[in-house]
PDB file of C-alpha atoms in Angstrom:
ATOM      1  CA  MET A   1      81.988  75.048  70.007  1.00 86.00           C
ATOM      2  CA  PRO A   2      82.835  77.911  72.345  1.00 93.00           C
ATOM      3  CA  THR A   3      82.735  81.252  71.523  1.00 97.00           C
ATOM      4  CA  PRO A   4      86.337  82.271  71.807  1.00 98.00           C
ATOM      5  CA  LEU A   5      87.433  85.396  73.802  1.00 98.00           C
ATOM      6  CA  SER A   6      90.190  87.402  73.266  1.00 98.00           C
ATOM      7  CA  CYS A   7      90.977  89.227  77.051  1.00 98.00           C
ATOM      8  CA  CYS A   8      92.703  93.180  76.190  1.00 98.00           C
ATOM      9  CA  ILE A   9      94.079  95.474  79.000  1.00 98.00           C
ATOM     10  CA  ILE A  10      95.837  98.836  78.479  1.00 97.00           C
ATOM     11  CA  ALA A  11      98.733  99.368  80.480  1.00 97.00           C
ATOM     12  CA  LYS A  12     101.428 102.028  81.746  1.00 96.00           C
ATOM     13  CA  ASN A  13     103.604 101.038  84.557  1.00 96.00           C
ATOM     14  CA  GLU A  14     101.060  98.364  86.069  1.00 97.00           C
ATOM     15  CA  GLY A  15     103.500  96.140  87.024  1.00 97.00           C
ATOM     16  CA  ASP A  16     102.935  95.105  90.237  1.00 95.00           C
ATOM     17  CA  ARG A  17      98.660  94.654  89.256  1.00 95.00           C
ATOM     18  CA  ILE A  18      98.508  93.582  85.747  1.00 98.00           C
ATOM     19  CA  GLY A  19      99.786  89.884  86.607  1.00 98.00           C
ATOM     20  CA  ASP A  20      96.756  89.650  89.441  1.00 97.00           C
ATOM     21  CA  CYS A  21      94.476  90.753  86.627  1.00 98.00           C
ATOM     22  CA  ILE A  22      95.857  88.650  83.862  1.00 98.00           C
ATOM     23  CA  ARG A  23      96.241  85.757  86.078  1.00 98.00           C
ATOM     24  CA  ALA A  24      92.103  85.751  87.075  1.00 98.00           C
ATOM     25  CA  VAL A  25      91.207  85.855  83.917  1.00 98.00           C
ATOM     26  CA  GLN A  26      92.968  82.711  82.641  1.00 98.00           C
ATOM     27  CA  GLY A  27      91.226  79.188  81.873  1.00 97.00           C
ATOM     28  CA  LEU A  28      88.400  81.582  81.127  1.00 98.00           C
ATOM     29  CA  VAL A  29      90.197  83.345  77.796  1.00 98.00           C
ATOM     30  CA  SER A  30      92.354  81.971  74.334  1.00 98.00           C
ATOM     31  CA  GLU A  31      94.771  85.198  74.696  1.00 98.00           C
ATOM     32  CA  VAL A  32      95.329  88.335  76.372  1.00 98.00           C
ATOM     33  CA  VAL A  33      96.386  91.449  74.636  1.00 98.00           C
ATOM     34  CA  VAL A  34      98.342  93.766  76.481  1.00 98.00           C
ATOM     35  CA  VAL A  35      98.642  97.086  74.785  1.00 98.00           C
ATOM     36  CA  ASP A  36     101.487  99.089  76.941  1.00 98.00           C
ATOM     37  CA  SER A  37     102.217 102.658  75.645  1.00 98.00           C
ATOM     38  CA  GLY A  38     105.700 102.779  77.422  1.00 98.00           C
ATOM     39  CA  SER A  39     105.680 101.256  81.164  1.00 98.00           C
ATOM     40  CA  THR A  40     109.763 101.892  82.577  1.00 98.00           C
ATOM     41  CA  ASP A  41     108.453  99.140  85.052  1.00 97.00           C
ATOM     42  CA  ASP A  42     108.441  95.134  84.774  1.00 97.00           C
ATOM     43  CA  THR A  43     104.936  94.754  83.251  1.00 98.00           C
ATOM     44  CA  ILE A  44     105.898  93.831  79.578  1.00 98.00           C
ATOM     45  CA  ALA A  45     108.065  91.363  81.828  1.00 98.00           C
ATOM     46  CA  VAL A  46     104.933  90.315  84.326  1.00 98.00           C
ATOM     47  CA  ALA A  47     102.447  90.023  80.971  1.00 98.00           C
ATOM     48  CA  GLU A  48     104.849  87.600  79.159  1.00 98.00           C
ATOM     49  CA  GLY A  49     105.260  85.742  81.493  1.00 98.00           C
ATOM     50  CA  LEU A  50     102.476  84.761  81.526  1.00 98.00           C
ATOM     51  CA  GLY A  51     102.374  83.965  78.305  1.00 98.00           C
ATOM     52  CA  ALA A  52     100.433  87.516  77.674  1.00 98.00           C
ATOM     53  CA  ARG A  53     101.260  88.627  73.585  1.00 98.00           C
ATOM     54  CA  VAL A  54     102.390  92.626  74.512  1.00 98.00           C
ATOM     55  CA  VAL A  55     102.322  95.403  71.647  1.00 98.00           C
ATOM     56  CA  HIS A  56     103.806  98.990  72.130  1.00 98.00           C
ATOM     57  CA  HIS A  57     101.557 101.500  71.361  1.00 98.00           C
ATOM     58  CA  ASP A  58     102.660 105.509  72.566  1.00 97.00           C
ATOM     59  CA  TRP A  59      98.852 107.240  73.930  1.00 95.00           C
ATOM     60  CA  PRO A  60      96.159 108.768  72.313  1.00 94.00           C
ATOM     61  CA  GLY A  61      93.397 109.216  74.871  1.00 91.00           C
ATOM     62  CA  TYR A  62      90.992 106.716  76.428  1.00 91.00           C
ATOM     63  CA  GLY A  63      88.704 105.636  73.667  1.00 94.00           C
ATOM     64  CA  PRO A  64      91.369 105.668  71.039  1.00 95.00           C
ATOM     65  CA  GLN A  65      93.974 103.346  72.911  1.00 96.00           C
ATOM     66  CA  LYS A  66      90.977 100.966  74.199  1.00 97.00           C
ATOM     67  CA  ARG A  67      89.972 100.517  70.282  1.00 97.00           C
ATOM     68  CA  TYR A  68      93.425  99.854  69.436  1.00 97.00           C
ATOM     69  CA  SER A  69      93.386  96.865  72.094  1.00 98.00           C
ATOM     70  CA  GLU A  70      90.504  95.669  70.136  1.00 98.00           C
ATOM     71  CA  ASP A  71      92.386  95.682  66.441  1.00 97.00           C
ATOM     72  CA  CYS A  72      94.918  93.490  67.696  1.00 98.00           C
ATOM     73  CA  ALA A  73      93.016  90.376  69.713  1.00 98.00           C
ATOM     74  CA  ALA A  74      92.700  88.013  67.245  1.00 98.00           C
ATOM     75  CA  ASN A  75      88.680  86.702  68.561  1.00 98.00           C
ATOM     76  CA  ASP A  76      85.957  89.395  67.462  1.00 98.00           C
ATOM     77  CA  TRP A  77      85.319  88.962  71.025  1.00 98.00           C
ATOM     78  CA  ILE A  78      86.565  91.233  73.584  1.00 98.00           C
ATOM     79  CA  LEU A  79      86.566  91.270  77.453  1.00 98.00           C
ATOM     80  CA  ASN A  80      88.047  94.824  77.728  1.00 98.00           C
ATOM     81  CA  LEU A  81      89.470  94.997  81.169  1.00 98.00           C
ATOM     82  CA  ASP A  82      92.419  97.555  83.107  1.00 96.00           C
ATOM     83  CA  ALA A  83      94.987  96.102  84.626  1.00 97.00           C
ATOM     84  CA  ASP A  84      94.165  96.846  88.402  1.00 96.00           C
ATOM     85  CA  GLU A  85      90.779  95.050  87.736  1.00 97.00           C
ATOM     86  CA  ILE A  86      90.115  91.492  88.795  1.00 98.00           C
ATOM     87  CA  VAL A  87      87.105  88.901  88.001  1.00 98.00           C
ATOM     88  CA  THR A  88      85.530  87.328  90.992  1.00 97.00           C
ATOM     89  CA  PRO A  89      85.892  83.497  90.152  1.00 98.00           C
ATOM     90  CA  GLU A  90      81.482  84.104  90.147  1.00 98.00           C
ATOM     91  CA  LEU A  91      81.883  86.157  86.774  1.00 98.00           C
ATOM     92  CA  PHE A  92      84.834  83.898  85.291  1.00 98.00           C
ATOM     93  CA  SER A  93      82.263  80.998  85.616  1.00 98.00           C
ATOM     94  CA  GLU A  94      78.960  83.389  84.277  1.00 98.00           C
ATOM     95  CA  ILE A  95      80.975  84.187  81.058  1.00 98.00           C
ATOM     96  CA  LYS A  96      82.166  81.101  80.845  1.00 98.00           C
ATOM     97  CA  ALA A  97      78.780  79.618  80.698  1.00 98.00           C
ATOM     98  CA  LEU A  98      77.702  81.653  78.504  1.00 98.00           C
ATOM     99  CA  MET A  99      81.147  81.716  75.828  1.00 98.00           C
ATOM    100  CA  ALA A 100      80.454  77.813  75.649  1.00 97.00           C
ATOM    101  CA  SER A 101      76.237  78.547  74.471  1.00 96.00           C
ATOM    102  CA  GLY A 102      76.830  81.156  72.576  1.00 96.00           C
ATOM    103  CA  PRO A 103      76.166  84.612  73.547  1.00 97.00           C
ATOM    104  CA  SER A 104      72.396  85.396  72.457  1.00 97.00           C
ATOM    105  CA  LEU A 105      73.642  89.848  72.532  1.00 98.00           C
ATOM    106  CA  SER A 106      76.613  90.934  71.302  1.00 98.00           C
ATOM    107  CA  ALA A 107      77.157  93.262  74.290  1.00 98.00           C
ATOM    108  CA  TYR A 108      77.038  92.260  77.785  1.00 98.00           C
ATOM    109  CA  ARG A 109      77.514  94.936  81.422  1.00 98.00           C
ATOM    110  CA  PHE A 110      78.651  93.895  84.663  1.00 98.00           C
ATOM    111  CA  LYS A 111      79.687  95.673  88.289  1.00 97.00           C
ATOM    112  CA  ILE A 112      82.950  96.629  87.996  1.00 97.00           C
ATOM    113  CA  LYS A 113      82.573  97.576  92.784  1.00 95.00           C
ATOM    114  CA  ASN A 114      86.007 100.039  93.438  1.00 92.00           C
ATOM    115  CA  VAL A 115      88.077  98.747  96.521  1.00 95.00           C
ATOM    116  CA  TYR A 116      89.573 101.176  98.850  1.00 95.00           C
ATOM    117  CA  PRO A 117      93.998 101.822  99.176  1.00 93.00           C
ATOM    118  CA  GLY A 118      95.127  98.985 101.108  1.00 91.00           C
ATOM    119  CA  GLN A 119      91.624  97.146 101.780  1.00 92.00           C
ATOM    120  CA  GLN A 120      91.261  93.257 100.069  1.00 91.00           C
ATOM    121  CA  LYS A 121      87.543  93.698  99.474  1.00 92.00           C
ATOM    122  CA  PRO A 122      84.961  95.911  98.745  1.00 93.00           C
ATOM    123  CA  ARG A 123      83.150  98.018 101.574  1.00 93.00           C
ATOM    124  CA  LEU A 124      79.378  97.639 102.189  1.00 93.00           C
ATOM    125  CA  TRP A 125      77.230  99.435  99.784  1.00 91.00           C
ATOM    126  CA  ALA A 126      80.560 100.070  97.828  1.00 90.00           C
ATOM    127  CA  ASP A 127      79.906 102.642  95.099  1.00 86.00           C
ATOM    128  CA  TYR A 128      80.526 100.903  91.167  1.00 91.00           C
ATOM    129  CA  HIS A 129      80.849 101.186  87.625  1.00 92.00           C
ATOM    130  CA  ASN A 130      77.759  99.071  84.723  1.00 96.00           C
ATOM    131  CA  TYR A 131      80.165  99.503  82.595  1.00 97.00           C
ATOM    132  CA  VAL A 132      80.298  97.527  79.430  1.00 98.00           C
ATOM    133  CA  ARG A 133      83.136  95.532  79.068  1.00 98.00           C
ATOM    134  CA  LEU A 134      82.344  91.533  77.154  1.00 98.00           C
ATOM    135  CA  TYR A 135      81.080  92.090  73.316  1.00 98.00           C
ATOM    136  CA  ASP A 136      81.330  91.808  70.129  1.00 98.00           C
ATOM    137  CA  ARG A 137      83.483  94.192  68.469  1.00 98.00           C
ATOM    138  CA  ARG A 138      82.229  93.587  64.837  1.00 98.00           C
ATOM    139  CA  VAL A 139      79.129  94.950  66.210  1.00 98.00           C
ATOM    140  CA  VAL A 140      79.822  97.748  68.975  1.00 98.00           C
ATOM    141  CA  ARG A 141      83.246  99.147  69.659  1.00 97.00           C
ATOM    142  CA  PHE A 142      84.870 101.845  71.700  1.00 96.00           C
ATOM    143  CA  ARG A 143      84.692 105.436  71.828  1.00 94.00           C
ATOM    144  CA  GLU A 144      86.902 107.315  70.516  1.00 91.00           C
ATOM    145  CA  SER A 145      86.865 109.628  72.604  1.00 87.00           C
ATOM    146  CA  GLN A 146      89.948 110.896  74.396  1.00 85.00           C
ATOM    147  CA  VAL A 147      88.165 111.021  77.889  1.00 77.00           C
ATOM    148  CA  HIS A 148      85.850 108.395  78.475  1.00 77.00           C
ATOM    149  CA  ASP A 149      86.078 105.238  77.753  1.00 82.00           C
ATOM    150  CA  THR A 150      83.582 103.418  77.192  1.00 93.00           C
ATOM    151  CA  VAL A 151      81.509 101.282  74.786  1.00 96.00           C
ATOM    152  CA  ASP A 152      78.991 102.779  72.121  1.00 96.00           C
ATOM    153  CA  THR A 153      76.272 100.099  72.143  1.00 96.00           C
ATOM    154  CA  ARG A 154      74.097 102.126  69.572  1.00 93.00           C
ATOM    155  CA  SER A 155      70.991 100.822  70.103  1.00 94.00           C
ATOM    156  CA  GLU A 156      71.805  97.390  69.821  1.00 97.00           C
ATOM    157  CA  SER A 157      70.478  95.464  73.112  1.00 97.00           C
ATOM    158  CA  VAL A 158      72.795  94.762  76.377  1.00 98.00           C
ATOM    159  CA  GLY A 159      72.591  92.211  79.154  1.00 98.00           C
ATOM    160  CA  GLN A 160      73.463  92.162  81.886  1.00 98.00           C
ATOM    161  CA  LEU A 161      75.605  89.448  84.472  1.00 98.00           C
ATOM    162  CA  LYS A 162      75.250  88.744  87.670  1.00 97.00           C
ATOM    163  CA  GLY A 163      78.910  88.419  88.584  1.00 97.00           C
ATOM    164  CA  ALA A 164      81.380  91.328  89.097  1.00 97.00           C
ATOM    165  CA  VAL A 165      84.761  92.493  89.546  1.00 98.00           C
ATOM    166  CA  MET A 166      86.944  93.934  91.615  1.00 97.00           C
ATOM    167  CA  HIS A 167      88.729  97.384  90.685  1.00 96.00           C
ATOM    168  CA  TYR A 168      91.555  98.440  92.669  1.00 94.00           C
ATOM    169  CA  SER A 169      92.189 101.508  91.299  1.00 86.00           C
ATOM    170  CA  ALA A 170      94.455 102.842  93.517  1.00 85.00           C
ATOM    171  CA  ARG A 171      97.837 101.587  95.417  1.00 89.00           C
ATOM    172  CA  SER A 172      97.418 104.860  97.976  1.00 93.00           C
ATOM    173  CA  TYR A 173      95.553 108.085  98.313  1.00 94.00           C
ATOM    174  CA  ALA A 174      98.218 109.755  97.172  1.00 94.00           C
ATOM    175  CA  HIS A 175      98.092 107.536  93.845  1.00 89.00           C
ATOM    176  CA  ILE A 176      93.918 108.593  93.813  1.00 90.00           C
ATOM    177  CA  ARG A 177      95.138 112.379  94.029  1.00 94.00           C
ATOM    178  CA  ALA A 178      97.483 112.243  91.579  1.00 92.00           C
ATOM    179  CA  LYS A 179      95.190 110.425  89.336  1.00 86.00           C
ATOM    180  CA  LEU A 180      93.037 113.146  89.757  1.00 91.00           C
ATOM    181  CA  ASP A 181      94.854 115.285  88.760  1.00 92.00           C
ATOM    182  CA  SER A 182      96.650 113.983  85.835  1.00 89.00           C
ATOM    183  CA  TYR A 183      92.635 113.354  84.236  1.00 85.00           C
ATOM    184  CA  THR A 184      91.077 116.960  85.107  1.00 88.00           C
ATOM    185  CA  ASN A 185      93.997 118.433  83.586  1.00 88.00           C
ATOM    186  CA  LEU A 186      92.803 116.372  80.564  1.00 84.00           C
ATOM    187  CA  GLN A 187      89.195 117.418  80.523  1.00 84.00           C
ATOM    188  CA  ALA A 188      90.048 120.652  81.282  1.00 82.00           C
ATOM    189  CA  LYS A 189      91.649 119.970  77.421  1.00 80.00           C
ATOM    190  CA  VAL A 190      88.701 119.032  75.943  1.00 77.00           C
ATOM    191  CA  LEU A 191      85.980 120.378  77.750  1.00 77.00           C
ATOM    192  CA  LYS A 192      84.231 123.863  76.460  1.00 77.00           C
ATOM    193  CA  LYS A 193      81.564 124.950  79.479  1.00 80.00           C
ATOM    194  CA  SER A 194      80.175 128.854  79.605  1.00 85.00           C
ATOM    195  CA  ALA A 195      82.842 131.170  81.863  1.00 87.00           C
ATOM    196  CA  TRP A 196      79.410 132.787  84.203  1.00 88.00           C
ATOM    197  CA  LYS A 197      78.448 129.686  83.578  1.00 91.00           C
ATOM    198  CA  ILE A 198      81.667 127.600  85.410  1.00 91.00           C
ATOM    199  CA  TRP A 199      81.876 130.993  88.340  1.00 93.00           C
ATOM    200  CA  LEU A 200      78.117 130.164  89.267  1.00 94.00           C
ATOM    201  CA  ARG A 201      78.893 126.752  89.983  1.00 94.00           C
ATOM    202  CA  LEU A 202      82.898 126.848  91.983  1.00 95.00           C
ATOM    203  CA  PRO A 203      81.880 127.692  95.083  1.00 95.00           C
ATOM    204  CA  PHE A 204      78.803 125.365  95.108  1.00 97.00           C
ATOM    205  CA  GLU A 205      80.489 122.751  93.940  1.00 97.00           C
ATOM    206  CA  TYR A 206      82.995 121.115  96.473  1.00 98.00           C
ATOM    207  CA  PRO A 207      79.982 120.818  99.252  1.00 98.00           C
ATOM    208  CA  PHE A 208      77.950 119.279  96.014  1.00 98.00           C
ATOM    209  CA  VAL A 209      79.817 116.653  95.140  1.00 97.00           C
ATOM    210  CA  PHE A 210      80.865 115.911  98.747  1.00 98.00           C
ATOM    211  CA  ILE A 211      77.553 114.904  99.544  1.00 98.00           C
ATOM    212  CA  ARG A 212      76.738 113.476  96.588  1.00 96.00           C
ATOM    213  CA  TYR A 213      79.451 111.195  96.956  1.00 96.00           C
ATOM    214  CA  PHE A 214      79.511 111.066 100.995  1.00 96.00           C
ATOM    215  CA  PHE A 215      75.789 109.978 101.310  1.00 96.00           C
ATOM    216  CA  PHE A 216      74.230 109.408  98.250  1.00 94.00           C
ATOM    217  CA  ARG A 217      77.543 106.988  96.885  1.00 92.00           C
ATOM    218  CA  CYS A 218      76.994 105.367 100.856  1.00 94.00           C
ATOM    219  CA  HIS A 219      81.008 106.118 101.341  1.00 96.00           C
ATOM    220  CA  PHE A 220      80.001 106.842 105.091  1.00 96.00           C
ATOM    221  CA  THR A 221      80.022 103.213 105.616  1.00 96.00           C
ATOM    222  CA  GLY A 222      83.852 103.388 104.575  1.00 95.00           C
ATOM    223  CA  GLY A 223      84.975 105.546 107.559  1.00 95.00           C
ATOM    224  CA  TRP A 224      87.591 107.470 107.518  1.00 96.00           C
ATOM    225  CA  ASP A 225      88.589 106.366 104.059  1.00 96.00           C
ATOM    226  CA  GLY A 226      85.004 107.147 102.827  1.00 96.00           C
ATOM    227  CA  LEU A 227      85.092 110.397 104.567  1.00 97.00           C
ATOM    228  CA  TYR A 228      88.223 111.241 102.148  1.00 96.00           C
ATOM    229  CA  SER A 229      87.316 109.544  99.493  1.00 95.00           C
ATOM    230  CA  SER A 230      84.382 112.141  99.596  1.00 97.00           C
ATOM    231  CA  HIS A 231      86.715 114.945 100.124  1.00 97.00           C
ATOM    232  CA  LEU A 232      88.974 113.833  97.151  1.00 97.00           C
ATOM    233  CA  ALA A 233      86.787 113.309  94.920  1.00 96.00           C
ATOM    234  CA  ALA A 234      84.672 116.286  95.523  1.00 97.00           C
ATOM    235  CA  GLU A 235      88.675 117.648  95.710  1.00 97.00           C
ATOM    236  CA  ALA A 236      88.845 116.876  91.699  1.00 96.00           C
ATOM    237  CA  ARG A 237      85.519 118.240  91.091  1.00 95.00           C
ATOM    238  CA  THR A 238      86.560 121.855  92.258  1.00 96.00           C
ATOM    239  CA  LYS A 239      89.827 121.435  90.031  1.00 94.00           C
ATOM    240  CA  ARG A 240      88.681 120.922  87.499  1.00 93.00           C
ATOM    241  CA  LEU A 241      86.597 124.070  86.985  1.00 93.00           C
ATOM    242  CA  LEU A 242      89.482 125.855  88.163  1.00 93.00           C
ATOM    243  CA  LYS A 243      91.132 124.179  84.905  1.00 92.00           C
ATOM    244  CA  ILE A 244      88.419 124.753  82.644  1.00 90.00           C
ATOM    245  CA  LEU A 245      89.029 128.711  83.413  1.00 90.00           C
ATOM    246  CA  ALA A 246      92.433 128.863  83.315  1.00 89.00           C
ATOM    247  CA  ALA A 247      92.773 126.847  79.782  1.00 85.00           C
ATOM    248  CA  GLN A 248      89.857 129.059  77.957  1.00 83.00           C
ATOM    249  CA  LYS A 249      91.728 132.228  78.906  1.00 80.00           C
ATOM    250  CA  ASN A 250      94.548 130.522  77.905  1.00 78.00           C
ATOM    251  CA  ALA A 251      93.153 129.776  74.800  1.00 71.00           C
ATOM    252  CA  ASP A 252      91.661 133.213  74.039  1.00 67.00           C
ATOM    253  CA  LEU A 253      95.169 135.332  74.993  1.00 64.00           C
ATOM    254  CA  THR A 254      96.719 132.846  71.691  1.00 69.00           C
ATOM    255  CA  THR A 255      93.356 133.652  69.961  1.00 64.00           C
ATOM    256  CA  ARG A 256      94.533 137.890  69.474  1.00 60.00           C
TER     257      ARG A 256
END
């Protein structure tokens, strides 16, 4: 008998994208659980129209929201996705075969490949994250961290799947900048770094991050898209340092 699988998705105002995410796992999972943190568009209607169970939960941070979605699932095996991620047919078949035969491990990684705004597929040598997103919640869970949404596998062995997920992270470059600003605002509240170390890093942060993204993460294969994406990443990391300094200065002033 196949191992039953739940798909958990966290969402807010993803009405234009969540449908593709849900349709890509139909026939693979026995249920789709969407944890919505207050959408004002048609996210809920789209999800429910495709048979998903939608639960409202105010936003507590990335890790806690992912953990809440795990608790909402009817099954112990979880396929955890974001609303802007689409399972490829190759990964679909691989997971289906794994669930049919019974997983031998408690957690599995697969690649999540980034796609530029307006594009349909990843560029040559596209950058990706290789995350655990298929797992048994009785053994491993998402971390409680508000800013790092990763599964804590502790000492468990982790399998590697060959298939991938397409990550349509941003609707536009303005959307990328807004997301990066939001993320670095949150990081500035929780990250603690020595002020003198930040001042030492500040002049080098932009060029180092730009070089890392453009050359070492192979954004040079993306033409103008790759150039601008590298700029946005470097800009965001530089702004993050400034935001951390400002947050720590405000904290010092309030404690005096």
